[in-house]
CSV table of C-alpha atoms in Angstrom, one decimal:
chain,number,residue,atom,x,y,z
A,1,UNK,CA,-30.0,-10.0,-11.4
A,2,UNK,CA,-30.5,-10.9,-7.5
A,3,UNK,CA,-27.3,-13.0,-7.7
A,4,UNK,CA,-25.3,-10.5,-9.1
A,5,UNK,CA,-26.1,-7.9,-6.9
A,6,UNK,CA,-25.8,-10.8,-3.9
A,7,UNK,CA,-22.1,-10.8,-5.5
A,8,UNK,CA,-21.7,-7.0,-5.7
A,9,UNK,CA,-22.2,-6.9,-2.0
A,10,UNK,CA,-20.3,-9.7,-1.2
A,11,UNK,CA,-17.5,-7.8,-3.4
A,12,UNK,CA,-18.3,-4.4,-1.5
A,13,UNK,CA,-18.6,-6.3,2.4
A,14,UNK,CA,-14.9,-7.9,1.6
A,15,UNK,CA,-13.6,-3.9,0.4
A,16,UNK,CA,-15.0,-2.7,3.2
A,17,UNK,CA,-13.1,-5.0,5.2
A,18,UNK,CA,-9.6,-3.1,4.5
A,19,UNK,CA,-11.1,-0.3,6.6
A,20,UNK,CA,-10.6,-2.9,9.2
A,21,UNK,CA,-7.6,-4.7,8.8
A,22,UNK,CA,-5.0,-3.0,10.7
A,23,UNK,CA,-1.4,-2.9,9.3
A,24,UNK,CA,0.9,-5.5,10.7
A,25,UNK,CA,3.7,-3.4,11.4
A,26,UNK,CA,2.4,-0.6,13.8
A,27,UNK,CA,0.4,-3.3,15.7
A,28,UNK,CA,3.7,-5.2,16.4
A,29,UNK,CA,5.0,-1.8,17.3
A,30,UNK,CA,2.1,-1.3,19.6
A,31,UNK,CA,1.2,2.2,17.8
A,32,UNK,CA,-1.9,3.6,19.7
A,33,UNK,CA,-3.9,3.7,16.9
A,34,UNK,CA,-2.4,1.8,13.6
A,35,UNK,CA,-3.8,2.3,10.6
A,36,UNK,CA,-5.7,0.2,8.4
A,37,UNK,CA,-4.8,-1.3,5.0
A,38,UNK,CA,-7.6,0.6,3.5
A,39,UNK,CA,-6.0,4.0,5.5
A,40,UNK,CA,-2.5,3.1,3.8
A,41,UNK,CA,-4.3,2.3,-0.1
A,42,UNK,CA,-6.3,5.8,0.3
A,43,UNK,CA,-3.4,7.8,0.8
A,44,UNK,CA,-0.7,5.6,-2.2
A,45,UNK,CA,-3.9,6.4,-4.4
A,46,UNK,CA,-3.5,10.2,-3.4
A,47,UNK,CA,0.1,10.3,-3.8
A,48,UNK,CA,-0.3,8.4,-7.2
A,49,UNK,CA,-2.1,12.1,-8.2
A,50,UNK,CA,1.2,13.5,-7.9
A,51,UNK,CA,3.0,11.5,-10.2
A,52,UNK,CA,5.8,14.1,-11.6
A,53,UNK,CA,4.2,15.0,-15.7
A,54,UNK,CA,7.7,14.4,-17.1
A,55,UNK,CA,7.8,11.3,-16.1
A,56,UNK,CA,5.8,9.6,-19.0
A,57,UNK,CA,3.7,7.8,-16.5
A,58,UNK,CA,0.1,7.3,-16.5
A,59,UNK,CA,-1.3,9.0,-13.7
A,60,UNK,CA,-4.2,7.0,-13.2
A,61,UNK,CA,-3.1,3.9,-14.0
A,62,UNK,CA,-0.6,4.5,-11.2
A,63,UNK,CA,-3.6,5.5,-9.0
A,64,UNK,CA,-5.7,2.2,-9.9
A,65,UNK,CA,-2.4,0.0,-9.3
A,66,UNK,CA,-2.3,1.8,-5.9
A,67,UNK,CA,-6.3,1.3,-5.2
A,68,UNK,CA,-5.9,-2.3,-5.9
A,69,UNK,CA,-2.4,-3.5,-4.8
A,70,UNK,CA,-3.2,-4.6,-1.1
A,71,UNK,CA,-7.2,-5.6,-1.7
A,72,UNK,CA,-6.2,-9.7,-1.3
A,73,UNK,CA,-5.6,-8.4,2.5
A,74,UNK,CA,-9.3,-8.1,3.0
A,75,UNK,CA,-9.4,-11.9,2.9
A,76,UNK,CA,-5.6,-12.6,3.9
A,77,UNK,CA,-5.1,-10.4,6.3
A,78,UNK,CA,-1.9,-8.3,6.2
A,79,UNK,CA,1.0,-10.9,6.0
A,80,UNK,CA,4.5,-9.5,6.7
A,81,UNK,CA,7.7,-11.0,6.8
A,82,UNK,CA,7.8,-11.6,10.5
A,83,UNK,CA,5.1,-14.2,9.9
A,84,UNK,CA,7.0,-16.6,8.7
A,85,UNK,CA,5.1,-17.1,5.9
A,86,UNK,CA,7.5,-17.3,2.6
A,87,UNK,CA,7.1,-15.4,-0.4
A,88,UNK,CA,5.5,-17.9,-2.6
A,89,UNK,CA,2.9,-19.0,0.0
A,90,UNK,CA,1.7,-15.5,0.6
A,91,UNK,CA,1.4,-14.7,-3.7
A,92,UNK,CA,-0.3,-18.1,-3.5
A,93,UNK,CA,-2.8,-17.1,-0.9
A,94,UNK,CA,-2.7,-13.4,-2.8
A,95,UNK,CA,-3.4,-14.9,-6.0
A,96,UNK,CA,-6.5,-17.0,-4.8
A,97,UNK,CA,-7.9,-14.3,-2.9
A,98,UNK,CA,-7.8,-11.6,-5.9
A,99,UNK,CA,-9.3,-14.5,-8.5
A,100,UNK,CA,-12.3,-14.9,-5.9
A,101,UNK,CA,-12.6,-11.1,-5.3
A,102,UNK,CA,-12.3,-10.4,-9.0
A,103,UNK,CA,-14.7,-12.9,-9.7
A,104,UNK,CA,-17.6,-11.0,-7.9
A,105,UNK,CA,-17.8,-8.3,-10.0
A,106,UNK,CA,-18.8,-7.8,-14.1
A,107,UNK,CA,-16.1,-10.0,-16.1
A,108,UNK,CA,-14.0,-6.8,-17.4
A,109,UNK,CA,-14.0,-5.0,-14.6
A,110,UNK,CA,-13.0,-8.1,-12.6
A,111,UNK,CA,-10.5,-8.7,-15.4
A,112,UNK,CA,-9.3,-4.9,-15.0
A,113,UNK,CA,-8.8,-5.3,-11.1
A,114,UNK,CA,-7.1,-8.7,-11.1
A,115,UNK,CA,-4.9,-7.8,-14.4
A,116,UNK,CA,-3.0,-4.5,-12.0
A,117,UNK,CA,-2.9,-6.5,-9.1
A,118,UNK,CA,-1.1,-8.7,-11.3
A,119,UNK,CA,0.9,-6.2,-12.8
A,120,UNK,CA,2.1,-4.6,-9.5
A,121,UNK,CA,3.4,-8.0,-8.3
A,122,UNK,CA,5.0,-8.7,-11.1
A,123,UNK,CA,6.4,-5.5,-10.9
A,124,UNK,CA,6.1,-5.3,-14.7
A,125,UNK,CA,5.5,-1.8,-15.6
A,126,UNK,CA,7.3,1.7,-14.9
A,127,UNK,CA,4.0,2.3,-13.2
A,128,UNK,CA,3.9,-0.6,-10.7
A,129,UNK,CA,7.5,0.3,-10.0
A,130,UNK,CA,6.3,4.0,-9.1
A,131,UNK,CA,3.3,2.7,-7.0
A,132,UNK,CA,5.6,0.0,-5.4
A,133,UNK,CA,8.2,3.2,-4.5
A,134,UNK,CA,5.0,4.9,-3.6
A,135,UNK,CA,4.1,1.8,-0.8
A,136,UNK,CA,7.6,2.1,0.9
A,137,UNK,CA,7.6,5.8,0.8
A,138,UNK,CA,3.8,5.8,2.0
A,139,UNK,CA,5.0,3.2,5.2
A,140,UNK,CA,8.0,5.6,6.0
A,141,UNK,CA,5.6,8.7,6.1
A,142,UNK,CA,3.3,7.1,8.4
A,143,UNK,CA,6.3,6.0,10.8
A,144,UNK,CA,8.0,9.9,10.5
A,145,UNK,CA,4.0,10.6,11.6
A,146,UNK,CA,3.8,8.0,14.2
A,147,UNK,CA,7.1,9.0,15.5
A,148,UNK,CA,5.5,12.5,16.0
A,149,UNK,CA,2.4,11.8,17.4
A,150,UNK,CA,4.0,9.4,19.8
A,151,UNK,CA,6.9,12.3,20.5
A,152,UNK,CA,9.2,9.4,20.4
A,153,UNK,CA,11.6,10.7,17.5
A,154,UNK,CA,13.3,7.7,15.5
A,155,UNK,CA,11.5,5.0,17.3
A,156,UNK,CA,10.5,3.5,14.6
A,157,UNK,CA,13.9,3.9,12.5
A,158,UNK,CA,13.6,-0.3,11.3
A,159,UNK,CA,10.9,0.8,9.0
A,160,UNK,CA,13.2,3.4,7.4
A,161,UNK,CA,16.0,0.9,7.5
A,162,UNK,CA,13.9,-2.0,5.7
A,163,UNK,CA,13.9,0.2,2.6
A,164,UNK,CA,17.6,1.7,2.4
A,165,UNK,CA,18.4,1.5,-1.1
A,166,UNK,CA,15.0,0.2,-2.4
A,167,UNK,CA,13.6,3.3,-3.6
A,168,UNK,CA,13.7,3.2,-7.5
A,169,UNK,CA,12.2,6.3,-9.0
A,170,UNK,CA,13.8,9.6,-8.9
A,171,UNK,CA,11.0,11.4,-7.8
A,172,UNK,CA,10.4,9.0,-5.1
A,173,UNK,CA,13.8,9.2,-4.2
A,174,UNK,CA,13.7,12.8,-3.7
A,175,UNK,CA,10.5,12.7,-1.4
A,176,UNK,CA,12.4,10.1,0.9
A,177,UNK,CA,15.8,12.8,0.7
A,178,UNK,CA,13.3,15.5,2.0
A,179,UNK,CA,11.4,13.3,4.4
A,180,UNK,CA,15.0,12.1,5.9
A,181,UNK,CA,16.5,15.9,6.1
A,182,UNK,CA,12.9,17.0,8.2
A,183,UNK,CA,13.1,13.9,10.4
A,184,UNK,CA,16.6,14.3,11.0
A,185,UNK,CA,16.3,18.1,11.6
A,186,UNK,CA,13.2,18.4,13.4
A,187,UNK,CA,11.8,22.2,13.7
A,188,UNK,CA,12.8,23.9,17.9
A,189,UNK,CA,10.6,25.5,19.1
């Protein structure tokens, strides 16, 4: 029993380290205070709540996808493209981390957590294709947000270029439209 609960806190320390893995991009963009990967998970998982009913998706398998998508980053750190680091070296790194991390917990549940991180990569479900629109859409918001905070309006406009086109779900599509319209016509006072 000791060696299992050794694991779950091994499982729970590396979790916990999302809270302090900053995201890439808004520390290359020297954003005062950039947010963590575990900041950016919380909130996908939030949005996942508001998965339009019509859709036919499952709601909380979309919120699951999101609470699991990025957890390889609390022992990989969060790669971006800038790194220089291709695409099949980072999923290799991914991959290993999740199979350790997965492998600290009861078998079915480590099954559960590695199978959607799986299935998000793959991209092999409507609802990892929501919760992958849902990550794009999530980095945007937080740029619009930064952009605020900062009172620097469309400073950060590469983040909104990088995912022109990309967006694949309608209702996604229609949160960036609205976002765009607000950021483009901000509010006089």
């Amino acid at each position: 029993m000791s060696g299992d609960f050794s694991k779950m806190i091994e499982f729970m320390t590396l979790i916990g380290q999302l809270k302090r893995v900053q995201r890439t991009g808004w520390v290359r963009s020297n954003i005062t205070r950039p947010e963590s990967v575990a900041d950016h998970m919380y909130r996908m998982a939030i949005l996942a709540f508001l998965v339009d009913p019509a859709s036919g998706l499952d709601k909380d398998r979309c919120i699951k996808l999101a609470l699991v998508h990025d957890m390889a980053e609390s022992m990989v750190g969060d790669i971006a493209p800038s790194d220089g680091i291709s695409k099949e070296e980072k999923h290799k790194k991914e991959e290993a981390a999740m199979g350790y991390i997965s492998s600290l917990v009861e078998s079915s549940v480590g099954r559960e957590i590695y199978c959607l991180w799986k299935e998000y990569e793959d991209q092999s479900s409507a609802e990892a294709a929501y919760v992958k629109d849902l990550d794009k859409f999530e980095m945007i918001l937080q740029a619009y947000e930064y952009e605020q905070l900062e009172d620097k309006p469309k400073c950060l406009e590469e983040f909104f270029a990088s995912t022109k086109g990309k967006f694949q779900t309608d209702q996604v599509k229609q949160w960036v439209e609205s976002l765009e319209s607000v950021r483009s016509n901000p509010k006089t006072s």
